PDB file of C-alpha atoms in Angstrom:
ATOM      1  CA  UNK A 208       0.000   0.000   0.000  1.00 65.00           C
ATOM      2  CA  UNK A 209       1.179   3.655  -1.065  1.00 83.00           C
ATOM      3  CA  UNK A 210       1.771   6.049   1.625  1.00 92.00           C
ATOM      4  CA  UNK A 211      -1.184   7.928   0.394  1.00 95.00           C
ATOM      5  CA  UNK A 212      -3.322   5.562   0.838  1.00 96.00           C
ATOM      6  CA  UNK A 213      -2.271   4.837   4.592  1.00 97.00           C
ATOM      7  CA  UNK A 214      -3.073   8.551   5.277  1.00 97.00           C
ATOM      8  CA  UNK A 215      -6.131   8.045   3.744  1.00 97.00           C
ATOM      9  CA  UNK A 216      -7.090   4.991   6.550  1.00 98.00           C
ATOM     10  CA  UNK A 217      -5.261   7.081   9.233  1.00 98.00           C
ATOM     11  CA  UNK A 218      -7.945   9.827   8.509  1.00 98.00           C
ATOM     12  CA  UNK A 219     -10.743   7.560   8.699  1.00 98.00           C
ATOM     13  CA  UNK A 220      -9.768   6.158  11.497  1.00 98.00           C
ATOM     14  CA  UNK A 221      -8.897   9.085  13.273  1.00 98.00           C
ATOM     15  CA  UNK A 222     -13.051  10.310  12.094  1.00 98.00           C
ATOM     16  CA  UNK A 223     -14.239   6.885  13.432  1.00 98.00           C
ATOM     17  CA  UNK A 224     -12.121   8.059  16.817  1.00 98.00           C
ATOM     18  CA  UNK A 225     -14.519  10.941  17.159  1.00 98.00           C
ATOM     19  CA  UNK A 226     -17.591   8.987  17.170  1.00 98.00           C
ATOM     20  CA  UNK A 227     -16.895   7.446  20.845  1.00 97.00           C
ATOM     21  CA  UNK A 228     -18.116   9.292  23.907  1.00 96.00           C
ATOM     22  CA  UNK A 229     -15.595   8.579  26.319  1.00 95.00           C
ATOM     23  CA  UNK A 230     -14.357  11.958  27.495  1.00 93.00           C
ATOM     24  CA  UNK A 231     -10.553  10.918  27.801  1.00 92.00           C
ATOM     25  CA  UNK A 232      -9.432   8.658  25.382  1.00 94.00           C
ATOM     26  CA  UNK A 233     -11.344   7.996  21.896  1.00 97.00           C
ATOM     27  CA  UNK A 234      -9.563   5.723  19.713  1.00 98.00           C
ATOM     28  CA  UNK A 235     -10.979   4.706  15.579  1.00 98.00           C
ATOM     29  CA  UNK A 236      -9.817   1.229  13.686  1.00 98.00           C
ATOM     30  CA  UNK A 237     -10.461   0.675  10.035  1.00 98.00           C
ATOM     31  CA  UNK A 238      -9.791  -2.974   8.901  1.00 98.00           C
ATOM     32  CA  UNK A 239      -8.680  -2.845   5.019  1.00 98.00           C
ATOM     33  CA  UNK A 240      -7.334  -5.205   2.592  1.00 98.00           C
ATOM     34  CA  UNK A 241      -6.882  -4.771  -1.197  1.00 96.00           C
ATOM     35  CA  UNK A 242      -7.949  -0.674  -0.561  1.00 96.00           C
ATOM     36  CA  UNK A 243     -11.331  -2.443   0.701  1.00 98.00           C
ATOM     37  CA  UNK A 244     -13.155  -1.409   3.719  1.00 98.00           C
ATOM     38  CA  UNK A 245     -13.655  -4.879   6.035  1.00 98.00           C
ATOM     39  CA  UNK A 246     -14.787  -3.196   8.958  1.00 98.00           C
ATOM     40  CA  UNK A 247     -14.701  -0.864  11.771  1.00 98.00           C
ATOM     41  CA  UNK A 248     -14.985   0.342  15.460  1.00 98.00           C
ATOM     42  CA  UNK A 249     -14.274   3.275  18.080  1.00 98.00           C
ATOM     43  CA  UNK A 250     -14.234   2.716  21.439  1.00 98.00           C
ATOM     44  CA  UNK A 251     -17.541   2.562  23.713  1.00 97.00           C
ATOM     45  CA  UNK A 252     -19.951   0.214  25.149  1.00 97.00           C
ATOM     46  CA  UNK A 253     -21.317  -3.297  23.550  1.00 97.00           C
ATOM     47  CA  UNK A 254     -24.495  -2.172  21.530  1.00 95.00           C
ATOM     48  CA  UNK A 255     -27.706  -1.326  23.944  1.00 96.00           C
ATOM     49  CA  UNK A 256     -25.832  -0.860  27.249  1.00 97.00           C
ATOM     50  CA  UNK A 257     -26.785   2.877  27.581  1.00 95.00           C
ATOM     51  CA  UNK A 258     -23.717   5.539  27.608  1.00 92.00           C
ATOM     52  CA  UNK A 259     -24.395   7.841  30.258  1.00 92.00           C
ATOM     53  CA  UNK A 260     -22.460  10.178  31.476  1.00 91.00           C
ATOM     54  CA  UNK A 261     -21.760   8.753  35.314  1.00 93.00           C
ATOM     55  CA  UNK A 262     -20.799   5.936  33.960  1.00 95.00           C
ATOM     56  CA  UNK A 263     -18.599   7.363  31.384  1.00 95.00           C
ATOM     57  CA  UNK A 264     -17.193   9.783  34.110  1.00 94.00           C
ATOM     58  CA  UNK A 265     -15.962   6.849  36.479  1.00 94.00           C
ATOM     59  CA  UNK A 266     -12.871   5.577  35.072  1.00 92.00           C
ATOM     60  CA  UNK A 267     -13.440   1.996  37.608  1.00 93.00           C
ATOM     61  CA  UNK A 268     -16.804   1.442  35.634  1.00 93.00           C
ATOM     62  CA  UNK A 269     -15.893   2.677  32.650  1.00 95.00           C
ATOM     63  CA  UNK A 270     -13.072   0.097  32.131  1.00 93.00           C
ATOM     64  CA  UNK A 271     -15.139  -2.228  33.013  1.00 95.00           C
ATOM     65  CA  UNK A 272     -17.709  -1.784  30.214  1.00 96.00           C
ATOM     66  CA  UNK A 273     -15.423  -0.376  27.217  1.00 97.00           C
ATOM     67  CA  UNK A 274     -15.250  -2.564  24.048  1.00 98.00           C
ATOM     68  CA  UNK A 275     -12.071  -0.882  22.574  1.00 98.00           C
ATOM     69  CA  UNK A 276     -11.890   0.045  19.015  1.00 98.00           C
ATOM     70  CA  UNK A 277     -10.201  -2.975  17.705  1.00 98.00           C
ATOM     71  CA  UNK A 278     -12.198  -5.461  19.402  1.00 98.00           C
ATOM     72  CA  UNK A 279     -15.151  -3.406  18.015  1.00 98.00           C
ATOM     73  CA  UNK A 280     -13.617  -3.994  14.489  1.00 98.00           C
ATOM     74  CA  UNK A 281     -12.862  -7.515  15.028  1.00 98.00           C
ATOM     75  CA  UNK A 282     -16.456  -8.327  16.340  1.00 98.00           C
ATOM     76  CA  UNK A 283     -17.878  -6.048  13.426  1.00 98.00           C
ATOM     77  CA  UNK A 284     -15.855  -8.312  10.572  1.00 98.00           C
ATOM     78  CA  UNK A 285     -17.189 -11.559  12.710  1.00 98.00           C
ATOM     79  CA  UNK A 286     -20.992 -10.663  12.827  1.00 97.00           C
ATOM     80  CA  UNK A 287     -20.538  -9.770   9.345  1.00 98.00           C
ATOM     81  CA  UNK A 288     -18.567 -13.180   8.158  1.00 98.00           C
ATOM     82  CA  UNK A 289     -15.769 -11.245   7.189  1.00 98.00           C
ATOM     83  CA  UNK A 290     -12.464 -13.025   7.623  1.00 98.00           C
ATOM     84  CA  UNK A 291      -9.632 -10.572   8.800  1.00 98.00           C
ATOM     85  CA  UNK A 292      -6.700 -12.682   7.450  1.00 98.00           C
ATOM     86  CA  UNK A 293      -4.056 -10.965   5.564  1.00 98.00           C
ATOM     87  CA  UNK A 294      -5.916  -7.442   6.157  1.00 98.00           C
ATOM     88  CA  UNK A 295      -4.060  -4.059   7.608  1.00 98.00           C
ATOM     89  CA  UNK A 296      -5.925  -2.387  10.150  1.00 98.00           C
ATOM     90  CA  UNK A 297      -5.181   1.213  11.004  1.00 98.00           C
ATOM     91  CA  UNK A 298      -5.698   2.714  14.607  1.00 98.00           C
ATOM     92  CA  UNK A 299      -6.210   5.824  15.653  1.00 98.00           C
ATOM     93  CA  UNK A 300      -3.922   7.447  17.536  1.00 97.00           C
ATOM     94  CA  UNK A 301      -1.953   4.455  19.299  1.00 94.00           C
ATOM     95  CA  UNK A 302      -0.733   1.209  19.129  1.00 96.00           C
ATOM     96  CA  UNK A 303      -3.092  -1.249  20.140  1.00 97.00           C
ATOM     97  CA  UNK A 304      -2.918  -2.523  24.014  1.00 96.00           C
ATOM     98  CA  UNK A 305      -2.164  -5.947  24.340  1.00 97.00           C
ATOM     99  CA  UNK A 306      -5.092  -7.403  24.697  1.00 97.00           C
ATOM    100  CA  UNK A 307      -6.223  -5.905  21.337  1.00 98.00           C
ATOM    101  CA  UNK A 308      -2.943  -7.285  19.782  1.00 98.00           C
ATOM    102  CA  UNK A 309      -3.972 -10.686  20.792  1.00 98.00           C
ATOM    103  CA  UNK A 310      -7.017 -10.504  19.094  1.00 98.00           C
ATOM    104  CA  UNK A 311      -5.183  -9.043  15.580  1.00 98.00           C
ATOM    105  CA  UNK A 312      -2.902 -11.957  16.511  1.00 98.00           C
ATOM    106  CA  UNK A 313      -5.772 -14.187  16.404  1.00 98.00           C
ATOM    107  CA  UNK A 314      -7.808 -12.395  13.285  1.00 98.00           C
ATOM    108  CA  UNK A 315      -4.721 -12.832  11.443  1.00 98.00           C
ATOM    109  CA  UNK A 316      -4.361  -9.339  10.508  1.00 98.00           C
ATOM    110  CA  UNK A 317      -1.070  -8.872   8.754  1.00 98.00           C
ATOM    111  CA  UNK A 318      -0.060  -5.225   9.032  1.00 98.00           C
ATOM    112  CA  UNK A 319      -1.024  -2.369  11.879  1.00 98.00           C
ATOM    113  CA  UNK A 320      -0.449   1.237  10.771  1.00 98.00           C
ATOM    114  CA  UNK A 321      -0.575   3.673  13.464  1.00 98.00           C
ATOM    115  CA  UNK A 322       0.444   7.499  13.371  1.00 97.00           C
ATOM    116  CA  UNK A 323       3.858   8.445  15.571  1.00 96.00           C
ATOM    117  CA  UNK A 324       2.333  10.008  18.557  1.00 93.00           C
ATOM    118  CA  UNK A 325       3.283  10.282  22.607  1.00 90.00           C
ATOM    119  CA  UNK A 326       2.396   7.240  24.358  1.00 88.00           C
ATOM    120  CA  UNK A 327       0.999   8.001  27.852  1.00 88.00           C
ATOM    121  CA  UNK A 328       2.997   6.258  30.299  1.00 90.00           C
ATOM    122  CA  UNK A 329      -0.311   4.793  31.980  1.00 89.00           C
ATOM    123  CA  UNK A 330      -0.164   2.581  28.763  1.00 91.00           C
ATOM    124  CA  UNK A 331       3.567   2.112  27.782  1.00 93.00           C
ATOM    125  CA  UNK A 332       3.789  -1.532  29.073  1.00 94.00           C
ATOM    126  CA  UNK A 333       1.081  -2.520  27.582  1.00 94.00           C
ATOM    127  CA  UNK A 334       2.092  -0.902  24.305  1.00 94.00           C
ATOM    128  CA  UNK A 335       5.712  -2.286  24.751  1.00 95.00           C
ATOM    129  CA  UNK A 336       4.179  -5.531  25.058  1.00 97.00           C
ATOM    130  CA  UNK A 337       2.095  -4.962  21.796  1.00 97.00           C
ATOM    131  CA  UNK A 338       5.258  -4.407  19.973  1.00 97.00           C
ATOM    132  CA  UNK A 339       7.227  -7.289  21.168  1.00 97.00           C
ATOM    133  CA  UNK A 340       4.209  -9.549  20.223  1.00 98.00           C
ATOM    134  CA  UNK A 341       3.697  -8.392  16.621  1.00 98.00           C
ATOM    135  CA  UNK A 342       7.133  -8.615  15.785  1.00 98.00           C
ATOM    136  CA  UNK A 343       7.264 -11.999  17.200  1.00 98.00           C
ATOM    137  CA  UNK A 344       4.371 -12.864  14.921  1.00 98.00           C
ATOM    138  CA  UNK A 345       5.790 -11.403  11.733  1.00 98.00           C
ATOM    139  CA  UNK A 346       2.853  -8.297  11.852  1.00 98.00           C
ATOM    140  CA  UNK A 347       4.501  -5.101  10.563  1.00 97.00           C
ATOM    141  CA  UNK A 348       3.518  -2.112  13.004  1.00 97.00           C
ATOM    142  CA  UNK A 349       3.787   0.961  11.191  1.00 97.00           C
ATOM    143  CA  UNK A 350       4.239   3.947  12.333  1.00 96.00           C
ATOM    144  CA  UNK A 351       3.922   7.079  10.019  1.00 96.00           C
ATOM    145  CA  UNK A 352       4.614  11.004  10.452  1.00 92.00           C
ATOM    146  CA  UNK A 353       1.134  12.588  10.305  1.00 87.00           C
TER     147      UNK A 353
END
């Protein structure tokens, strides 16, 4: 894929970002393969668990209900019967946390494009982990200048 065109998912999936309501951290996914749209996801809560705002403003229950933007993606291409195998997905604006990794891992999603951005250091193990796991696996993280 040109360099273009992995602007062009960045942007999207920096758009999808804006479409979650958490007031700290909203992260957007686009799963692509072959300059095709497979799926996507933001962060929030599973479909029909309601979003209000005490429960978005208490980190402790927050957590504990947040599908992140990944998962949302993966679970999106699942309902859907879409296989993610030998797709790039692009996240907006970090690397995926671990646990996210593992499902890419699992997908079998071959590339992760992310733009270079400041890693809070609440999430740097995590993120550190990520890395260590996907080049383990053979998954090319990129990181681009946007």
């Amino acid at each position: 894929m040109t360099l273009k065109w992995d602007i062009r998912f960045l942007e999207l999936a920096k758009h999808l970002s804006s479409w979650s309501k958490d007031p700290s951290t909203q992260v957007g996914a686009v799963a692509v393969k072959d300059r095709r749209i497979l799926a996507t996801g933001y962060n929030g809560f599973p479909r029909g668990v309601a979003d209000l705002p005490g429960r978005l403003e208490n980190r402790n229950e927050k957590y504990l209900r947040t599908v992140h933007a990944e998962a949302n993606a993966v679970a999106q291409a699942a309902k859907n019967a879409i296989s993610l195998s030998g797709a790039d997905i692009y996240v907006w604006p970090f690397i995926p946390c671990s646990s996210c990794c593992t499902l890419l891992i699992q997908a079998g999603v071959r590339r992760v494009v992310v733009p270079d951005t400041t890693i809070p250091d609440r999430w740097e193990g995590s993120f550190k982990m990520s890395q260590a796991m996907f080049s383990e696996v053979g998954i090319d993280l990129v990181i681009i200048d946007v």
